[in-house]
PDB file of C-alpha atoms in Angstrom:
ATOM      1  CA  MET W   1     -51.074 -40.584  43.908  1.00 61.00           C
ATOM      2  CA  PRO W   2     -48.180 -40.610  41.695  1.00 71.00           C
ATOM      3  CA  THR W   3     -45.946 -43.328  41.857  1.00 84.00           C
ATOM      4  CA  GLU W   4     -42.058 -43.496  42.201  1.00 88.00           C
ATOM      5  CA  PRO W   5     -40.491 -43.231  39.000  1.00 91.00           C
ATOM      6  CA  LYS W   6     -38.241 -46.578  38.275  1.00 93.00           C
ATOM      7  CA  TRP W   7     -34.642 -44.771  38.342  1.00 95.00           C
ATOM      8  CA  LEU W   8     -31.983 -45.956  36.271  1.00 96.00           C
ATOM      9  CA  ASP W   9     -29.592 -48.171  37.779  1.00 96.00           C
ATOM     10  CA  PRO W  10     -25.664 -47.160  37.448  1.00 97.00           C
ATOM     11  CA  ARG W  11     -25.368 -49.293  34.478  1.00 98.00           C
ATOM     12  CA  GLU W  12     -28.453 -48.098  32.737  1.00 97.00           C
ATOM     13  CA  ASP W  13     -27.568 -44.398  33.865  1.00 97.00           C
ATOM     14  CA  ARG W  14     -23.846 -44.944  32.326  1.00 98.00           C
ATOM     15  CA  ALA W  15     -25.270 -46.384  29.208  1.00 97.00           C
ATOM     16  CA  TRP W  16     -27.980 -43.649  28.694  1.00 97.00           C
ATOM     17  CA  ARG W  17     -25.611 -40.830  29.465  1.00 98.00           C
ATOM     18  CA  THR W  18     -22.529 -42.036  27.223  1.00 97.00           C
ATOM     19  CA  PHE W  19     -25.013 -42.380  24.463  1.00 97.00           C
ATOM     20  CA  VAL W  20     -26.332 -39.042  24.839  1.00 98.00           C
ATOM     21  CA  HIS W  21     -22.931 -37.496  25.429  1.00 98.00           C
ATOM     22  CA  THR W  22     -21.418 -39.288  22.380  1.00 97.00           C
ATOM     23  CA  HIS W  23     -24.392 -38.312  20.295  1.00 97.00           C
ATOM     24  CA  HIS W  24     -24.241 -34.781  20.860  1.00 97.00           C
ATOM     25  CA  GLN W  25     -20.145 -34.467  20.716  1.00 98.00           C
ATOM     26  CA  LEU W  26     -20.156 -36.556  17.404  1.00 97.00           C
ATOM     27  CA  SER W  27     -22.949 -33.915  15.975  1.00 97.00           C
ATOM     28  CA  VAL W  28     -21.125 -30.924  17.102  1.00 97.00           C
ATOM     29  CA  ARG W  29     -17.837 -32.269  15.754  1.00 97.00           C
ATOM     30  CA  LEU W  30     -19.340 -33.406  12.228  1.00 97.00           C
ATOM     31  CA  GLN W  31     -21.332 -30.171  12.098  1.00 97.00           C
ATOM     32  CA  ARG W  32     -18.197 -28.019  12.615  1.00 97.00           C
ATOM     33  CA  HIS W  33     -16.089 -29.875  10.123  1.00 97.00           C
ATOM     34  CA  LEU W  34     -18.972 -29.835   7.472  1.00 96.00           C
ATOM     35  CA  LEU W  35     -19.351 -25.823   7.865  1.00 96.00           C
ATOM     36  CA  GLN W  36     -15.540 -25.360   7.824  1.00 96.00           C
ATOM     37  CA  ALA W  37     -15.223 -27.502   4.617  1.00 95.00           C
ATOM     38  CA  SER W  38     -18.317 -26.687   2.351  1.00 95.00           C
ATOM     39  CA  GLY W  39     -20.012 -23.648   4.206  1.00 95.00           C
ATOM     40  CA  LEU W  40     -22.942 -25.767   4.576  1.00 97.00           C
ATOM     41  CA  THR W  41     -24.988 -26.422   7.589  1.00 96.00           C
ATOM     42  CA  GLU W  42     -26.386 -29.403   8.785  1.00 96.00           C
ATOM     43  CA  ALA W  43     -29.724 -28.353   7.490  1.00 96.00           C
ATOM     44  CA  ASP W  44     -28.394 -27.372   4.074  1.00 97.00           C
ATOM     45  CA  TYR W  45     -26.745 -30.655   3.903  1.00 97.00           C
ATOM     46  CA  GLU W  46     -29.746 -32.766   4.778  1.00 97.00           C
ATOM     47  CA  ILE W  47     -31.661 -30.993   2.205  1.00 97.00           C
ATOM     48  CA  LEU W  48     -29.189 -31.198  -0.644  1.00 98.00           C
ATOM     49  CA  ALA W  49     -28.560 -34.895   0.141  1.00 97.00           C
ATOM     50  CA  ILE W  50     -32.157 -35.762  -0.285  1.00 97.00           C
ATOM     51  CA  LEU W  51     -32.773 -33.863  -3.218  1.00 98.00           C
ATOM     52  CA  SER W  52     -29.562 -35.332  -4.732  1.00 97.00           C
ATOM     53  CA  GLU W  53     -30.614 -38.743  -4.089  1.00 96.00           C
ATOM     54  CA  HIS W  54     -34.392 -38.075  -5.822  1.00 95.00           C
ATOM     55  CA  PRO W  55     -34.200 -39.544  -9.296  1.00 93.00           C
ATOM     56  CA  SER W  56     -35.502 -35.976 -10.462  1.00 93.00           C
ATOM     57  CA  GLY W  57     -33.916 -33.943  -8.334  1.00 95.00           C
ATOM     58  CA  ARG W  58     -36.841 -32.382  -6.838  1.00 95.00           C
ATOM     59  CA  MET W  59     -39.813 -33.165  -4.627  1.00 95.00           C
ATOM     60  CA  PRO W  60     -42.979 -31.691  -3.177  1.00 95.00           C
ATOM     61  CA  ALA W  61     -42.208 -29.318  -0.125  1.00 95.00           C
ATOM     62  CA  GLN W  62     -44.438 -31.380   1.845  1.00 93.00           C
ATOM     63  CA  GLU W  63     -42.578 -34.505   1.211  1.00 94.00           C
ATOM     64  CA  LEU W  64     -39.422 -33.091   2.221  1.00 96.00           C
ATOM     65  CA  CYS W  65     -40.958 -31.904   5.327  1.00 94.00           C
ATOM     66  CA  GLY W  66     -41.957 -35.324   6.055  1.00 93.00           C
ATOM     67  CA  LEU W  67     -38.614 -36.834   5.360  1.00 94.00           C
ATOM     68  CA  LEU W  68     -36.983 -34.158   7.355  1.00 95.00           C
ATOM     69  CA  LEU W  69     -39.416 -34.222  10.402  1.00 91.00           C
ATOM     70  CA  TRP W  70     -39.673 -30.658  10.180  1.00 94.00           C
ATOM     71  CA  GLU W  71     -42.650 -27.856  10.290  1.00 94.00           C
ATOM     72  CA  LYS W  72     -43.483 -26.278   7.359  1.00 93.00           C
ATOM     73  CA  SER W  73     -42.282 -22.745   8.327  1.00 95.00           C
ATOM     74  CA  ARG W  74     -38.593 -24.051   9.268  1.00 96.00           C
ATOM     75  CA  LEU W  75     -38.625 -25.540   5.798  1.00 96.00           C
ATOM     76  CA  SER W  76     -39.764 -22.292   4.130  1.00 95.00           C
ATOM     77  CA  HIS W  77     -37.220 -20.384   5.911  1.00 97.00           C
ATOM     78  CA  GLN W  78     -34.262 -22.568   5.212  1.00 97.00           C
ATOM     79  CA  VAL W  79     -35.339 -23.170   1.808  1.00 97.00           C
ATOM     80  CA  ARG W  80     -35.551 -19.293   1.395  1.00 97.00           C
ATOM     81  CA  ARG W  81     -31.630 -19.137   2.543  1.00 97.00           C
ATOM     82  CA  MET W  82     -30.623 -22.031   0.246  1.00 97.00           C
ATOM     83  CA  GLN W  83     -32.399 -20.327  -2.576  1.00 97.00           C
ATOM     84  CA  GLU W  84     -30.726 -17.003  -2.049  1.00 97.00           C
ATOM     85  CA  ARG W  85     -27.573 -18.746  -2.387  1.00 97.00           C
ATOM     86  CA  GLY W  86     -28.530 -20.244  -5.522  1.00 97.00           C
ATOM     87  CA  LEU W  87     -28.456 -24.002  -4.249  1.00 98.00           C
ATOM     88  CA  ILE W  88     -32.140 -24.791  -4.567  1.00 98.00           C
ATOM     89  CA  THR W  89     -35.306 -23.009  -6.149  1.00 97.00           C
ATOM     90  CA  ARG W  90     -38.840 -23.362  -5.587  1.00 96.00           C
ATOM     91  CA  GLU W  91     -41.366 -24.122  -8.664  1.00 95.00           C
ATOM     92  CA  PRO W  92     -45.039 -24.525  -8.950  1.00 92.00           C
ATOM     93  CA  ASN W  93     -45.882 -28.493  -8.202  1.00 90.00           C
ATOM     94  CA  PRO W  94     -47.691 -29.804 -11.755  1.00 88.00           C
ATOM     95  CA  ASP W  95     -49.611 -32.210 -10.087  1.00 86.00           C
ATOM     96  CA  ASP W  96     -51.143 -30.010  -7.379  1.00 85.00           C
ATOM     97  CA  ALA W  97     -51.573 -26.297  -7.742  1.00 82.00           C
ATOM     98  CA  ARG W  98     -51.599 -25.682  -4.036  1.00 86.00           C
ATOM     99  CA  SER W  99     -48.243 -26.753  -3.184  1.00 88.00           C
ATOM    100  CA  THR W 100     -44.487 -26.173  -4.486  1.00 94.00           C
ATOM    101  CA  MET W 101     -41.529 -28.351  -5.598  1.00 95.00           C
ATOM    102  CA  ILE W 102     -38.118 -27.725  -4.301  1.00 97.00           C
ATOM    103  CA  ARG W 103     -35.771 -28.492  -6.969  1.00 97.00           C
ATOM    104  CA  LEU W 104     -32.065 -28.838  -6.843  1.00 98.00           C
ATOM    105  CA  LEU W 105     -30.000 -26.516  -8.922  1.00 97.00           C
ATOM    106  CA  PRO W 106     -26.735 -27.410 -10.724  1.00 97.00           C
ATOM    107  CA  PRO W 107     -24.579 -25.147  -8.106  1.00 97.00           C
ATOM    108  CA  GLY W 108     -26.552 -27.142  -5.364  1.00 97.00           C
ATOM    109  CA  ARG W 109     -25.604 -30.286  -7.035  1.00 97.00           C
ATOM    110  CA  ARG W 110     -21.837 -29.470  -7.280  1.00 97.00           C
ATOM    111  CA  THR W 111     -21.827 -28.176  -3.776  1.00 97.00           C
ATOM    112  CA  ILE W 112     -23.318 -31.557  -2.081  1.00 97.00           C
ATOM    113  CA  GLU W 113     -21.066 -33.763  -4.068  1.00 96.00           C
ATOM    114  CA  GLU W 114     -17.885 -31.823  -3.091  1.00 96.00           C
ATOM    115  CA  ALA W 115     -19.228 -31.851   0.553  1.00 97.00           C
ATOM    116  CA  ALA W 116     -20.229 -35.269   0.776  1.00 96.00           C
ATOM    117  CA  GLN W 117     -16.705 -36.854   0.052  1.00 96.00           C
ATOM    118  CA  GLN W 118     -15.129 -34.564   3.214  1.00 96.00           C
ATOM    119  CA  HIS W 119     -18.296 -35.416   5.198  1.00 96.00           C
ATOM    120  CA  VAL W 120     -17.887 -39.222   4.652  1.00 97.00           C
ATOM    121  CA  HIS W 121     -14.230 -39.099   5.351  1.00 97.00           C
ATOM    122  CA  ASN W 122     -15.029 -37.519   8.668  1.00 97.00           C
ATOM    123  CA  VAL W 123     -17.939 -39.815   9.338  1.00 97.00           C
ATOM    124  CA  ARG W 124     -15.484 -42.732   8.871  1.00 98.00           C
ATOM    125  CA  ARG W 125     -12.690 -41.069  11.050  1.00 97.00           C
ATOM    126  CA  HIS W 126     -14.845 -40.319  14.045  1.00 97.00           C
ATOM    127  CA  PHE W 127     -17.332 -43.280  13.713  1.00 97.00           C
ATOM    128  CA  ILE W 128     -17.079 -46.096  11.469  1.00 98.00           C
ATOM    129  CA  ASP W 129     -13.216 -46.871  11.453  1.00 98.00           C
ATOM    130  CA  LEU W 130     -13.381 -46.978  15.248  1.00 98.00           C
ATOM    131  CA  LEU W 131     -15.744 -49.973  15.020  1.00 98.00           C
ATOM    132  CA  THR W 132     -15.330 -53.549  14.117  1.00 98.00           C
ATOM    133  CA  PRO W 133     -17.793 -55.109  11.606  1.00 98.00           C
ATOM    134  CA  ASP W 134     -19.722 -56.832  14.476  1.00 98.00           C
ATOM    135  CA  GLU W 135     -19.705 -53.602  16.320  1.00 98.00           C
ATOM    136  CA  LEU W 136     -21.445 -52.222  13.484  1.00 98.00           C
ATOM    137  CA  ASP W 137     -24.068 -54.731  13.051  1.00 98.00           C
ATOM    138  CA  THR W 138     -24.854 -54.395  16.803  1.00 98.00           C
ATOM    139  CA  LEU W 139     -25.295 -50.954  16.428  1.00 97.00           C
ATOM    140  CA  VAL W 140     -27.556 -51.421  13.347  1.00 97.00           C
ATOM    141  CA  ALA W 141     -29.621 -53.929  15.211  1.00 98.00           C
ATOM    142  CA  VAL W 142     -30.157 -51.955  18.198  1.00 97.00           C
ATOM    143  CA  HIS W 143     -30.838 -48.642  16.768  1.00 96.00           C
ATOM    144  CA  GLU W 144     -33.429 -50.203  14.399  1.00 97.00           C
ATOM    145  CA  ARG W 145     -34.986 -51.951  17.302  1.00 96.00           C
ATOM    146  CA  ILE W 146     -35.307 -48.426  18.856  1.00 94.00           C
ATOM    147  CA  LEU W 147     -36.427 -46.796  15.752  1.00 93.00           C
ATOM    148  CA  GLY W 148     -39.099 -49.381  15.128  1.00 94.00           C
ATOM    149  CA  HIS W 149     -40.348 -48.697  18.717  1.00 94.00           C
ATOM    150  CA  LEU W 150     -40.467 -44.998  17.834  1.00 91.00           C
ATOM    151  CA  ASN W 151     -42.365 -45.442  15.090  1.00 89.00           C
ATOM    152  CA  GLU W 152     -45.087 -47.387  16.769  1.00 91.00           C
ATOM    153  CA  ALA W 153     -45.448 -45.414  19.856  1.00 75.00           C
ATOM    154  CA  PRO W 154     -47.884 -42.608  20.121  1.00 72.00           C
ATOM    155  CA  VAL W 155     -46.452 -39.259  20.193  1.00 70.00           C
ATOM    156  CA  ARG W 156     -48.804 -37.653  22.489  1.00 65.00           C
ATOM    157  CA  GLY W 157     -49.303 -38.706  26.064  1.00 58.00           C
ATOM    158  CA  GLU W 158     -46.518 -40.989  26.197  1.00 54.00           C
ATOM    159  CA  ASP W 159     -44.644 -38.994  28.633  1.00 56.00           C
ATOM    160  CA  THR W 160     -47.024 -40.391  31.207  1.00 55.00           C
ATOM    161  CA  PRO W 161     -45.449 -42.930  33.450  1.00 54.00           C
ATOM    162  CA  ALA W 162     -47.539 -46.358  33.724  1.00 52.00           C
ATOM    163  CA  ALA W 163     -49.217 -46.633  36.884  1.00 45.00           C
TER     164      ALA W 163
END
């Protein structure tokens, strides 16, 4: 016999809905600014940022998939589109003939460097500058706790309520 769910009380519901709505609105706003200012999608930006921060500017596709938490097919389609624009390229992996490397090209590096300046400005304007240093520290602590829990929790079967 199924048990009654432990419904959210008004305070919990307000906290949850405010978090979800804020995250959504902030993401939409930042994505819109990014696209208007640089022509980059969020996916473009993520890939370029990761590659630009890597010492060699390149990494195995499988490693990039893991960092992005994407399926192989999604990365493949995204890389193809970015390759057509001359931002990145695929090349054989010298350490593993079965895999490919994704490499940042000079136009991709210029694009991310220019886009990052405006993106950081918008992150500051719509998020960082609205909070005190103590509030930022609290946000970090709360989100690190949630991320730690998610990293420890199993993915499959966790949606079943405890009996």
